[in-house]
Every structure is written in C-alpha cells, then in structure tokens.
mmCIF file of C-alpha atoms in Angstrom:
data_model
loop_
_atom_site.group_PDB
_atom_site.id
_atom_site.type_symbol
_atom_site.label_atom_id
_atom_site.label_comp_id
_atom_site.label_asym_id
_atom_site.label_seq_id
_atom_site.Cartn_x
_atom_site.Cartn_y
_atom_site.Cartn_z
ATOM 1 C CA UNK A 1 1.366 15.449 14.683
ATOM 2 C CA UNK A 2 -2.110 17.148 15.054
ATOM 3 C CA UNK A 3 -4.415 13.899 14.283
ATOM 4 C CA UNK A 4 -7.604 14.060 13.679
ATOM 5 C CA UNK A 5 -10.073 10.921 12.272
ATOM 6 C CA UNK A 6 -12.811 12.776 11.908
ATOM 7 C CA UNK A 7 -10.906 15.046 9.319
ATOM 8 C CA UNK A 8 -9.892 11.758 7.107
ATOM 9 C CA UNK A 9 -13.797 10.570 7.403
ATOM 10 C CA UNK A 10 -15.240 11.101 3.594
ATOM 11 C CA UNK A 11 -18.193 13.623 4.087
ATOM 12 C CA UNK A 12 -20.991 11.265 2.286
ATOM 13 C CA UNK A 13 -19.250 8.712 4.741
ATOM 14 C CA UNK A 14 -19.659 10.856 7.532
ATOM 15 C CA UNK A 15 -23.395 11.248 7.098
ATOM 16 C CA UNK A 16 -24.930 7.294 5.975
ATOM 17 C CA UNK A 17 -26.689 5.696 7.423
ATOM 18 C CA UNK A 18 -25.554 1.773 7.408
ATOM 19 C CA UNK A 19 -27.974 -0.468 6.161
ATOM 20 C CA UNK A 20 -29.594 -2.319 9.543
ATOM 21 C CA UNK A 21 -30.054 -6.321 8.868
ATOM 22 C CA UNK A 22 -32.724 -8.409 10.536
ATOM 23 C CA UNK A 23 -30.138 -9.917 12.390
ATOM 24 C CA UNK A 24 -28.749 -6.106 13.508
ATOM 25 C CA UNK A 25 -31.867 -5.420 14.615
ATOM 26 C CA UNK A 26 -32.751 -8.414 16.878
ATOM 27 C CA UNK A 27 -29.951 -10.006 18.532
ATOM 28 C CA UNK A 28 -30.814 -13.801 20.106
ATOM 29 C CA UNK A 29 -29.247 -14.751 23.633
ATOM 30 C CA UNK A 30 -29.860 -18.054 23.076
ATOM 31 C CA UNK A 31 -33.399 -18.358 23.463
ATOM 32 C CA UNK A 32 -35.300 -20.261 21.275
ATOM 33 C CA UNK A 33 -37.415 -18.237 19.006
ATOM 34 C CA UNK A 34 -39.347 -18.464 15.823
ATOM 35 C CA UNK A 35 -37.920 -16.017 13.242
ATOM 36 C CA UNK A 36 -39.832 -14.762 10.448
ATOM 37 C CA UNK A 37 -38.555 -11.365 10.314
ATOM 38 C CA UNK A 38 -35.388 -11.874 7.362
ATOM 39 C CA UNK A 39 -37.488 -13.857 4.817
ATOM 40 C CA UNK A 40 -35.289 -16.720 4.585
ATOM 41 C CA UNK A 41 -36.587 -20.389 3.164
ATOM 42 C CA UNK A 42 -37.833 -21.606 6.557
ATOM 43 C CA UNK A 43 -36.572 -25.504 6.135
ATOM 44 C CA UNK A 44 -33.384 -26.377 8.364
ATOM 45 C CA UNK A 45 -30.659 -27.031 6.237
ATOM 46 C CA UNK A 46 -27.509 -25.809 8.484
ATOM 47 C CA UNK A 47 -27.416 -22.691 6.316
ATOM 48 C CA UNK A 48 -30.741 -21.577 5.457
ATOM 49 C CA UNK A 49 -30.554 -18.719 7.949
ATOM 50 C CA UNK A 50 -28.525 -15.546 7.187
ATOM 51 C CA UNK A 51 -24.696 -15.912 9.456
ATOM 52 C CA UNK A 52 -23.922 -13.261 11.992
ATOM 53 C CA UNK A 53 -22.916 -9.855 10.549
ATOM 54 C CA UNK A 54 -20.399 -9.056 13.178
ATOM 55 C CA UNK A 55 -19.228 -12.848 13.372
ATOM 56 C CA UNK A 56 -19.058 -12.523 17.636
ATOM 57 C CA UNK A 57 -18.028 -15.793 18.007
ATOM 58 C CA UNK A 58 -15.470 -16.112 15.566
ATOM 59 C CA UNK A 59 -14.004 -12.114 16.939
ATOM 60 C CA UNK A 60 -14.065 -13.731 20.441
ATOM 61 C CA UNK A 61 -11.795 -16.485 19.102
ATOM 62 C CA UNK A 62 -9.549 -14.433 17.432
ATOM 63 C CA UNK A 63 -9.434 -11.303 20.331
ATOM 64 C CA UNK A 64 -8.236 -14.480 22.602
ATOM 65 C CA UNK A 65 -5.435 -15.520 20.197
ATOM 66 C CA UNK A 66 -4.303 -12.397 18.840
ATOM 67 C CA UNK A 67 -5.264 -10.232 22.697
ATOM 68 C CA UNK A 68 -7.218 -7.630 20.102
ATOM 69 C CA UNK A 69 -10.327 -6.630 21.962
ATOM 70 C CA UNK A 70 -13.608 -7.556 20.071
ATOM 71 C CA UNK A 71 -14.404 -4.085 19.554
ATOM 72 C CA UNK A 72 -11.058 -3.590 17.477
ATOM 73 C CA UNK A 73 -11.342 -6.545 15.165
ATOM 74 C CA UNK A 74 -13.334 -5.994 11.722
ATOM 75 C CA UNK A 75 -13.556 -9.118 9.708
ATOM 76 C CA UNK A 76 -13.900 -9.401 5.925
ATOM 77 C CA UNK A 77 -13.723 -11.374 2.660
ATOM 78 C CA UNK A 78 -9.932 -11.825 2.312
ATOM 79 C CA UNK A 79 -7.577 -8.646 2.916
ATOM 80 C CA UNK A 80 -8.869 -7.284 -0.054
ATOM 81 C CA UNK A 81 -12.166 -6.697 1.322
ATOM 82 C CA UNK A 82 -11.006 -5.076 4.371
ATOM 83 C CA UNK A 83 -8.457 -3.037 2.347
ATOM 84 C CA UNK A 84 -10.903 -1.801 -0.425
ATOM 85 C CA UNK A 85 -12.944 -0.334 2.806
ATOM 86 C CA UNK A 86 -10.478 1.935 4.000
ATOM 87 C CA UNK A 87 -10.552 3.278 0.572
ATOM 88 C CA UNK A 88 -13.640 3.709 0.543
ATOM 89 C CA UNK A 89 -14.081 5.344 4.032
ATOM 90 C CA UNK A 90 -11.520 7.603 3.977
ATOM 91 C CA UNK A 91 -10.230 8.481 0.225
ATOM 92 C CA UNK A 92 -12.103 11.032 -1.842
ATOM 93 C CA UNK A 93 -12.135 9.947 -5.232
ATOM 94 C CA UNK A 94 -10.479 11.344 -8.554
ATOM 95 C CA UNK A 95 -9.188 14.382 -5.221
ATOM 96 C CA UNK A 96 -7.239 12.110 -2.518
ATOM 97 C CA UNK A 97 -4.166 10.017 -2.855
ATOM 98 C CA UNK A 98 -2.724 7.633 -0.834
ATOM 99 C CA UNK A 99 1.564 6.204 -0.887
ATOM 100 C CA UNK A 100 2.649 2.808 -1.194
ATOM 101 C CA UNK A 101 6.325 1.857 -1.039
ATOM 102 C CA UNK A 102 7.180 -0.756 -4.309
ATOM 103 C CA UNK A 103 8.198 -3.289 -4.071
ATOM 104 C CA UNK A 104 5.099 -4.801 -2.486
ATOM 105 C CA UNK A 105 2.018 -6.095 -2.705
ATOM 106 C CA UNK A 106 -0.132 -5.472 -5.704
ATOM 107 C CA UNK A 107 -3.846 -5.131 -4.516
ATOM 108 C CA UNK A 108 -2.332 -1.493 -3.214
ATOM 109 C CA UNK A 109 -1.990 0.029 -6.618
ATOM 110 C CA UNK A 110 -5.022 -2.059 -7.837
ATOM 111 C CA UNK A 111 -7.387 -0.403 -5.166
ATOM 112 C CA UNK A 112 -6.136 2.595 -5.284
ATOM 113 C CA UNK A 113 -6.899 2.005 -9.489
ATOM 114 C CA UNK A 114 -10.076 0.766 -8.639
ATOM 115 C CA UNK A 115 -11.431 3.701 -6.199
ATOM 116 C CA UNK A 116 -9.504 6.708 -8.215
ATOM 117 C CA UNK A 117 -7.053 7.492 -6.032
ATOM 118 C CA UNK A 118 -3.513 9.053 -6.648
ATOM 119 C CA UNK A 119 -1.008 6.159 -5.969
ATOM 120 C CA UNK A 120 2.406 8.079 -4.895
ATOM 121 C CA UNK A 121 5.012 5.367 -5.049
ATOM 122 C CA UNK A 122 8.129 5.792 -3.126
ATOM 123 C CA UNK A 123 10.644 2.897 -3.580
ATOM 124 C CA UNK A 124 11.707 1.211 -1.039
ATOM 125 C CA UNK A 125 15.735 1.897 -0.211
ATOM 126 C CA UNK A 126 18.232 -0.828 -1.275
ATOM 127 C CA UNK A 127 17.723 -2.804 1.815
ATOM 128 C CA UNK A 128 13.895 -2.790 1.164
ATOM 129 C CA UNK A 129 13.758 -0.406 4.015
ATOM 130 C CA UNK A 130 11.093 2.559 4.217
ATOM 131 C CA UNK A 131 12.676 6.066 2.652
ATOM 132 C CA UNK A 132 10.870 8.373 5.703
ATOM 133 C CA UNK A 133 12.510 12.092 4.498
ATOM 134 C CA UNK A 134 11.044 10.732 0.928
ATOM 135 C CA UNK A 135 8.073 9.420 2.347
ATOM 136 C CA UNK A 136 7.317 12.706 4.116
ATOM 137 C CA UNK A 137 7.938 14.874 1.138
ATOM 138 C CA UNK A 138 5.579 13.259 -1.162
ATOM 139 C CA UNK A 139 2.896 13.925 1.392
ATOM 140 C CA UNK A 140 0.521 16.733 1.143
ATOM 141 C CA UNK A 141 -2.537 17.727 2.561
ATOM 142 C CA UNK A 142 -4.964 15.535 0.565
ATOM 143 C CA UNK A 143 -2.838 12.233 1.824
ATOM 144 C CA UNK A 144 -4.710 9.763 3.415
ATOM 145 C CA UNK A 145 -3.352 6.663 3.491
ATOM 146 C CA UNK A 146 0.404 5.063 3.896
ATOM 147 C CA UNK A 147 0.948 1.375 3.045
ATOM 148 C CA UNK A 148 3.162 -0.600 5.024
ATOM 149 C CA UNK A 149 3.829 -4.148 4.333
ATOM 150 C CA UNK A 150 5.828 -5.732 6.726
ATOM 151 C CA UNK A 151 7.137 -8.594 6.760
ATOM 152 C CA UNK A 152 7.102 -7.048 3.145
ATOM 153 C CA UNK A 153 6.290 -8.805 -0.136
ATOM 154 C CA UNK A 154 7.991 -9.453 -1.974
ATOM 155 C CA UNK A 155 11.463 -8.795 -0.264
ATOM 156 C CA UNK A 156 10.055 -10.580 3.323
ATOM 157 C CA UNK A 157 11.802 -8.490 5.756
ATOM 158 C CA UNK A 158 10.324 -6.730 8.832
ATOM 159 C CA UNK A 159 10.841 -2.707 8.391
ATOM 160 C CA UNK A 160 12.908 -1.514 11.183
ATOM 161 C CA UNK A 161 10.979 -0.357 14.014
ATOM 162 C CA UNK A 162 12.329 2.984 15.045
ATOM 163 C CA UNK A 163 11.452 3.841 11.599
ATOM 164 C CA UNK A 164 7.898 2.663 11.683
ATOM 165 C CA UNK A 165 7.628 4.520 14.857
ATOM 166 C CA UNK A 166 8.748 7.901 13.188
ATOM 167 C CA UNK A 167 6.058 7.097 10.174
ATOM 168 C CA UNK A 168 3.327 6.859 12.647
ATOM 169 C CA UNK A 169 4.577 9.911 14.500
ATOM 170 C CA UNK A 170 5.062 12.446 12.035
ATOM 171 C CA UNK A 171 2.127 11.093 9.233
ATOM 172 C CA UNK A 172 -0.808 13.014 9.686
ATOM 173 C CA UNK A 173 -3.489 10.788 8.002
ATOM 174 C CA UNK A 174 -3.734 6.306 8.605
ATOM 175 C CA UNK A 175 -1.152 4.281 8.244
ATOM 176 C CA UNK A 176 -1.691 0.667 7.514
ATOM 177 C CA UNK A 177 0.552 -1.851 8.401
ATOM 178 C CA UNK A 178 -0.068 -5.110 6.427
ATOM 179 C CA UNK A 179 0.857 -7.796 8.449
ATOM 180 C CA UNK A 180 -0.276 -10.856 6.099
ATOM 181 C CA UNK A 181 2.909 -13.039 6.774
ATOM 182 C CA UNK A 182 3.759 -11.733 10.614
ATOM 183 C CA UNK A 183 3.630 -15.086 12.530
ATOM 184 C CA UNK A 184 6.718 -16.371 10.648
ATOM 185 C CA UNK A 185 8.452 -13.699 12.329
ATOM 186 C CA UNK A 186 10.244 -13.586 15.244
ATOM 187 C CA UNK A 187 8.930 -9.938 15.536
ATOM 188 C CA UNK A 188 5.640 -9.773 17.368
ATOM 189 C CA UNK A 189 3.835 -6.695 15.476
ATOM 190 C CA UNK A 190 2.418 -4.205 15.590
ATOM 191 C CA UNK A 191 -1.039 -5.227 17.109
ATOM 192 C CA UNK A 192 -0.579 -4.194 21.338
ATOM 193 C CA UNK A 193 0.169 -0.857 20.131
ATOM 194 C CA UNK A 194 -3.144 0.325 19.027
ATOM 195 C CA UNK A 195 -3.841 2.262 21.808
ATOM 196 C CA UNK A 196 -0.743 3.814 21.595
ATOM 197 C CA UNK A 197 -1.152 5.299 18.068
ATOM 198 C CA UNK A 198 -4.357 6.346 17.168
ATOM 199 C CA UNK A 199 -3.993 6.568 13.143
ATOM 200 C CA UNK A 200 -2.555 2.840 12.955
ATOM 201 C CA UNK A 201 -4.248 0.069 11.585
ATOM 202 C CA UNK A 202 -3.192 -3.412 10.825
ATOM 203 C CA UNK A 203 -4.206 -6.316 8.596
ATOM 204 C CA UNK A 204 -3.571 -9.712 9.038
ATOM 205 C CA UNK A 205 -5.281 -12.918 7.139
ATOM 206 C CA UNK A 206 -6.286 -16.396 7.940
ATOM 207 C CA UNK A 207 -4.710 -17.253 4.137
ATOM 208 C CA UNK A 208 -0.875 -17.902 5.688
ATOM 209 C CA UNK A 209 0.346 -19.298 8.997
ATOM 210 C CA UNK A 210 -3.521 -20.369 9.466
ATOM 211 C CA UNK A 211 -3.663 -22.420 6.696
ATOM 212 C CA UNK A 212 -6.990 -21.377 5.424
ATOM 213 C CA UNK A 213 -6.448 -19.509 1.952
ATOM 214 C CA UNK A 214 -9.543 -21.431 0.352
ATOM 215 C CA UNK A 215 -12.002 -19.437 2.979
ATOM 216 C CA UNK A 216 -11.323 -16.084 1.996
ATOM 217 C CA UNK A 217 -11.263 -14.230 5.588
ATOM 218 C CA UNK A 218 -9.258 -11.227 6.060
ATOM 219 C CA UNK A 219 -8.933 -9.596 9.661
ATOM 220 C CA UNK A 220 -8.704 -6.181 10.273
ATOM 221 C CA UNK A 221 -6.945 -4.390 14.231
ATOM 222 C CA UNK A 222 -7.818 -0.664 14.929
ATOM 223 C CA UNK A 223 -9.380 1.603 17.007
ATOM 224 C CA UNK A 224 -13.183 1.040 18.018
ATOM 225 C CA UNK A 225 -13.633 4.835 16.573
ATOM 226 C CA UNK A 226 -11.930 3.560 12.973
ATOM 227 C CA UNK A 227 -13.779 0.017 13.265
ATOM 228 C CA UNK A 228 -17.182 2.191 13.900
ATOM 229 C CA UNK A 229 -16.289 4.182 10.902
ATOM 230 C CA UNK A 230 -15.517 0.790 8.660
ATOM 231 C CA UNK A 231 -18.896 -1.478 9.796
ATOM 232 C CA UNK A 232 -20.883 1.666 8.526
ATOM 233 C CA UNK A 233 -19.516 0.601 5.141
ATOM 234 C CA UNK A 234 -19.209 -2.608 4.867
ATOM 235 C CA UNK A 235 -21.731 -5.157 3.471
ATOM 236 C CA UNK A 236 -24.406 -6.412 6.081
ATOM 237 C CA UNK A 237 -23.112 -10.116 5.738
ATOM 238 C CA UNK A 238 -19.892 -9.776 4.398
ATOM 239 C CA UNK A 239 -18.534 -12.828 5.848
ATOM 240 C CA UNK A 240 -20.546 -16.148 5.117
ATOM 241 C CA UNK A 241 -21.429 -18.821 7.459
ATOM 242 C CA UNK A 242 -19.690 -21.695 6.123
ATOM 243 C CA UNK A 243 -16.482 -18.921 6.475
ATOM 244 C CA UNK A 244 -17.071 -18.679 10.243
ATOM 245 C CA UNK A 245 -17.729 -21.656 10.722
ATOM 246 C CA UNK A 246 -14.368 -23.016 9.621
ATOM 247 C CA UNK A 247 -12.801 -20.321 10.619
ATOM 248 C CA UNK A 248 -13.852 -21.327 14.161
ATOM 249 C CA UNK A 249 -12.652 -24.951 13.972
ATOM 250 C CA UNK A 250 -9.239 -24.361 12.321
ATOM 251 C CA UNK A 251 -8.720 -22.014 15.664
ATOM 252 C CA UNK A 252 -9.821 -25.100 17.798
ATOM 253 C CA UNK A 253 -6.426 -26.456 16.595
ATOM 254 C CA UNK A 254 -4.543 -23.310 17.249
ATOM 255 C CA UNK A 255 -1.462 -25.666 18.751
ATOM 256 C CA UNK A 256 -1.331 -27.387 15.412
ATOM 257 C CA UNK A 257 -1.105 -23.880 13.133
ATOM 258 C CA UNK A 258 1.875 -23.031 15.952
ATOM 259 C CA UNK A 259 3.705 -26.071 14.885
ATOM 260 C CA UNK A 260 3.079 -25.877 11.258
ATOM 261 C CA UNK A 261 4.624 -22.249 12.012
ATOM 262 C CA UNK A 262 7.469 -23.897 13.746
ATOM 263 C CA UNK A 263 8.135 -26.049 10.621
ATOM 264 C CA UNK A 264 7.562 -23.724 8.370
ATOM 265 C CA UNK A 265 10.530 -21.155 9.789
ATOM 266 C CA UNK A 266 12.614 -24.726 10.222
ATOM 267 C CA UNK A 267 12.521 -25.771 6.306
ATOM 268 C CA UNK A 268 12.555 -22.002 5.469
ATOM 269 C CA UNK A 269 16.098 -21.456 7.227
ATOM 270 C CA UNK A 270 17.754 -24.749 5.851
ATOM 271 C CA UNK A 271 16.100 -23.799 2.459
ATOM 272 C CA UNK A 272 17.973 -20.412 2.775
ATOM 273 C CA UNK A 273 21.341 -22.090 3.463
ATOM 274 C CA UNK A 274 21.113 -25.066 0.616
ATOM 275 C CA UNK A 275 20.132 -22.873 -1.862
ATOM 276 C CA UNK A 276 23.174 -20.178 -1.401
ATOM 277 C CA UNK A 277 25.316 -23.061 -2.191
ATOM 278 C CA UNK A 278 24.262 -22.761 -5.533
ATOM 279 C CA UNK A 279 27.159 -21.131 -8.015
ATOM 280 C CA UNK A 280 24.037 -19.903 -9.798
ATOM 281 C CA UNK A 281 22.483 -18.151 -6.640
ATOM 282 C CA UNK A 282 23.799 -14.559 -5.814
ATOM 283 C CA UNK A 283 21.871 -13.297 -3.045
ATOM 284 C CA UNK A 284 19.572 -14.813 -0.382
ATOM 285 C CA UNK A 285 17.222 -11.595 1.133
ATOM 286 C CA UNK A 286 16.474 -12.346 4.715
ATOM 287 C CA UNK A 287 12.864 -13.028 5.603
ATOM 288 C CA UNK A 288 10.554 -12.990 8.298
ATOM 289 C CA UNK A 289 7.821 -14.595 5.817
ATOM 290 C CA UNK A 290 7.350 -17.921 4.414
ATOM 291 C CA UNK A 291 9.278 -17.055 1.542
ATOM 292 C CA UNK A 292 12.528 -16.275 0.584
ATOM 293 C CA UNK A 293 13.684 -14.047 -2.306
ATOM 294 C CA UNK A 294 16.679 -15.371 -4.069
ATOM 295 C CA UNK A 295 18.860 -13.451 -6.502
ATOM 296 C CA UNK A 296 20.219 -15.305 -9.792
ATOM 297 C CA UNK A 297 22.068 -15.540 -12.801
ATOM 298 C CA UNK A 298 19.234 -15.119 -15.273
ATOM 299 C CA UNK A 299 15.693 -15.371 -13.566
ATOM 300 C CA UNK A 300 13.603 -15.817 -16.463
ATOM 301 C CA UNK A 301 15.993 -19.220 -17.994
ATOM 302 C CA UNK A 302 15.717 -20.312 -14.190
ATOM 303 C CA UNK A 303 12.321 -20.166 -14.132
ATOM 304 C CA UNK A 304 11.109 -21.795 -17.157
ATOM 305 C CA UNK A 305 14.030 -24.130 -15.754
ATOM 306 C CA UNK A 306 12.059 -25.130 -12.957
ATOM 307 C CA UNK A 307 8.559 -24.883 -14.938
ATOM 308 C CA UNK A 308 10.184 -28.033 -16.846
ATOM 309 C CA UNK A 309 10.897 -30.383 -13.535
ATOM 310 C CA UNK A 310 7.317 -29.297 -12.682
ATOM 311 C CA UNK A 311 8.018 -27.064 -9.847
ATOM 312 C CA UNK A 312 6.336 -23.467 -9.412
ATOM 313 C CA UNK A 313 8.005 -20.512 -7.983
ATOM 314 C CA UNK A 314 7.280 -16.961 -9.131
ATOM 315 C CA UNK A 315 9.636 -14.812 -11.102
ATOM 316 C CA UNK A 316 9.483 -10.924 -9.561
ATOM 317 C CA UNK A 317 12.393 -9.621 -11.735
ATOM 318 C CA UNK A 318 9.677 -7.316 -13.357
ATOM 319 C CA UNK A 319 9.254 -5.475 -9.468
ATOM 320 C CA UNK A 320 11.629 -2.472 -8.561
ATOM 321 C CA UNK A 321 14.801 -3.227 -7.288
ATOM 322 C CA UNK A 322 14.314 -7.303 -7.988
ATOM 323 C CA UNK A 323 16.103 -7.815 -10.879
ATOM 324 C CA UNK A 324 16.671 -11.339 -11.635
ATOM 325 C CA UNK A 325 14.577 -12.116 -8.304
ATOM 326 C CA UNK A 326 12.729 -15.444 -8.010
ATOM 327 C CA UNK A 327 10.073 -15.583 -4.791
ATOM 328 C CA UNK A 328 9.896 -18.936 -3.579
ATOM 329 C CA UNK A 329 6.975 -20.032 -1.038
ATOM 330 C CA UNK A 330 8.445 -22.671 1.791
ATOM 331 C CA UNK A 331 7.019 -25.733 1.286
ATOM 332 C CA UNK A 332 6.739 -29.441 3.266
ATOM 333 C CA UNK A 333 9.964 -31.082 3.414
ATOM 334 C CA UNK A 334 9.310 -33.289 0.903
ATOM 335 C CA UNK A 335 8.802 -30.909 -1.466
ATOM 336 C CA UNK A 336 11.516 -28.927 -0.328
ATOM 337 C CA UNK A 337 13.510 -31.428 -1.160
ATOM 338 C CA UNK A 338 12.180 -32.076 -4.601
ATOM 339 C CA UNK A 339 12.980 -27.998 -5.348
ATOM 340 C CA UNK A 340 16.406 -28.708 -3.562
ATOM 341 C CA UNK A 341 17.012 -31.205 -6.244
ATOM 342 C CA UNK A 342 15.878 -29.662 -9.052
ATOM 343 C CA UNK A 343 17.893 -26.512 -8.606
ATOM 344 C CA UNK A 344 21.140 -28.996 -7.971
ATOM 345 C CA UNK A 345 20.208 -29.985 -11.161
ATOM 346 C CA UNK A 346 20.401 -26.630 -13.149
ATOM 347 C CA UNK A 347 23.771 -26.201 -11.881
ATOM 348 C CA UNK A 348 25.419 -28.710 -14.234
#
C-alpha cells in the first residue's frame, strides 16, 4: 500500500484557514488576567466565559486512561460530530464514496446522505465478519473512507484481527474503526497501534461503559498529521464547558466506570445463558458489547410482547442478515430480572 494523507486531504480543505478564537490566540498559564478580548458578559457566573477549544485538561485525562497522547485525541459533540468531520475533511462531495459493511450502525449511511457521498455497502459474511476480497473489489480510486464497527452493532462481535490487519494493509485511503462499545470487551483495541498504521483512526464515546450519554462527547484517536487536518475543521468551541466539566469528574471515578464494566459483562453473560433456555429463543450472537442479539420465533409478536409488560428492547429484524433479531441493552440486575421474567412469561 502506497499511502498518502495528503492525497485524501479535500483541496478547499487543504488550503483554509481555521477560524482563530480569542482563546486560540491567547493561551493563560494560570496567571490572573483581565480579559476583554472575546466579548463575553463580564459578570462571573461559572460559565460566562467561552470553555477551552482544545479541552487540555479533559485530553490530559483521557491520554492517561486510554495511553493516547494529547496530540492524537480530537474531542467532539457525540461520535457524530467527530464522524461528520472526517467527511467533511476528506470526502469530495456528489465525486467520492466511502464503504460501510451492514449490518451496523446507522449514522454511516446517514452522513454519508448528509455530505453526498457514494455509500458502497458490502454485507457483512454470515458470522458478521468483514468480506475483505469483496471489500477490496468495491474499492476504486475515488474511495476514501472504510467503516469498521467493532465490537459491531448490531451483531456485537469483535471482527477478527488478522482480518482487520489485512484491511488496513491493503486499503489505500482511512479506515475507521468505531470502537463505541470496546471496554465490554475482553479485546483491548485498536488504539496502541496508531503509530503502526498511519491511515487508521478510531472512535470511541463517553455515551457507554462511561456512563455519560446525556453529555454528548465523542472522542476521536489518530495521527497528530490527521488530528491537524480535523481541528482545521471543526467548530472553534465545539465542546461546551459544562461537557468538560463533567466529563472531568465522571473520570475522577474511573474505578467506579471499571466496576460498572465488570457488572455489566457479569449480568450480560448470565443474561446470555437464561435467555437460550427459552423454547422461543433460537440463537444467542456472541458479544463483546453491552448487548446481546437474540434470534426468535417471530420478532415483531415478541416485541410488542414485551412493549405490553413495559419493557423496551429494539427489534433489528428490518437490518441485513437479522431476521427475526431483537437487540437487547444489559441492564442492572434488577431489571434484568424483570426482562428475565417477562420473557418466561411469553413462553406459556
């Protein structure tokens, strides 16, 4: 593979200049100064001031946790955000297309709706496993982008590795490995091997194992080249204070999230075996998320089944190679136990 960034770079991308905030252009090391260069309302309130664009403090917390360098982390308004800017870096509209490997998640085709670019969807194989010789051949030379979700949604297996590693070797354009759910696997990512391959780059979220959906903060692990590339782009203050800021506690109880984790994977595995008991129940898919994907009978009657006893899961029949699939989040024990029930239940 002949890789080459600056060749994936759109050219009106290439040549902006990023807007510069008041807060880009002085930097304060603490000292105490009187600003009246950003025209903000003057009176102290705790957020009458404009947060940090590059959110240091928050990157050093997560470079600790996640042993990203600073440099490599770009931080954004959910995934979304952070997704929707490597559109928009490196995807030519209504001329470049991008491949995303159904089933999985949604925002892919949305974006790529959204920024008018060619969505070339390859299914996944029957074991929700990456197709490379059909991956490679709907490639061509205005391909920028391959999606990789793993620990996929909605199936929530990790992708075999020896055939992510052939993906990265042999694509010639970015290839983004969506790693929303990976701390409920025993797998550890994809992260330490940045350095390793240039054109990767990997997205994680605070909105899972963190426990921090309601903040909307998205994290993004590349190269500082590909980071550079992305902060040229992206909105001056993109990620609001009250964000950080509770962003920054919830990581002062980092030992907590690992035992929620811990939990989580418990209730998920006894979940797994309960519910195969079921005569209804035809297939458990194994998962490395906080999820499982069950086959049954008749997916629709089971779910308006369940809609009845006041329980939520969600029905992805409607998603390639799911038929008669229902996704079902892990939840506390007690509720566990409540869905447990309920699904005992159906079965007379």
């Amino acid at each position: 593979m002949n890789f080459d960034l600056n060749n994936l770079v759109r050219d009106n991308v290439k040549s902006l200049l990023p807007y510069s905030s008041a807060r880009d252009e002085y930097k304060t090391d603490g000292e105490a100064m009187i600003f009246l260069d950003a025209n903000e309302n003057p009176f102290e309130n705790g957020l009458n001031r404009y947060p940090d664009p590059q959110q240091m403090l928050l990157k050093s917390k997560i470079s600790e946790i996640k042993q990203v360098p600073e440099k490599q982390i770009l931080l954004g308004n959910g995934s979304d955000e952070v997704l929707d800017l490597i559109f928009r870096a490196f995807c030519e509209p209504g001329k470049d297309n991008i491949i995303s490997l159904p089933p999985t998640y949604g925002m892919y085709k949305v974006l790529s709706g959204i920024n008018n670019i060619e969505n070339r969807e390859v299914l996944l194989t029957s074991e929700f496993e990456p197709d490379v010789d059909a991956i490679l051949e709907a490639v061509d030379a205005n391909t920028k982008l391959l999606f990789l979700c793993s620990p996929n949604n909605p199936s929530g297996n990790s992708f075999n590795a020896e055939t992510i590693k052939k993906l990265l070797k042999s694509f010639n354009g970015l290839v983004v490995i969506d790693e929303a759910y990976i701390d409920f696997s025993d797998d550890a990512g994809w992260s330490q091997s940045l350095d390793k391959y240039p054109n990767l780059i990997i997205t994680q979220t605070f909105s899972k194992a963190f426990g921090m959906a309601g903040i909307r903060l998205g994290m993004l692990f590349a190269s500082a080249e590909i980071i550079k590339i992305l902060n040229r782009i992206k909105p001056p203050y993109n990620v609001n204070e009250l964000t950080q800021q509770r962003a920054i506690k919830g990581l002062q109880n980092y030992s907590e999230i690992k035992q929620q984790v811990i939990d989580i994977k418990s209730e998920r595995d006894n979940l797994s075996k309960q519910l195969l008991q079921l005569n209804y129940v035809a297939k458990i898919f194994p998962s490395d998320a906080n999820f499982l994907l069950i086959k049954v009978d008749d997916a629709d009657q089971r779910y308006m089944e369940l809609i009845g006893k006041g329980i939520v899961v969600r029905n992805r029949s409607k998603q390639p190679l799911c038929e008669n699939c229902l996704r079902i989040t892990v939840g506390t024990a007690l509720e566990n136990q409540n869905l447990l029930k309920a699904f005992k239940e159906l079965e007379s």
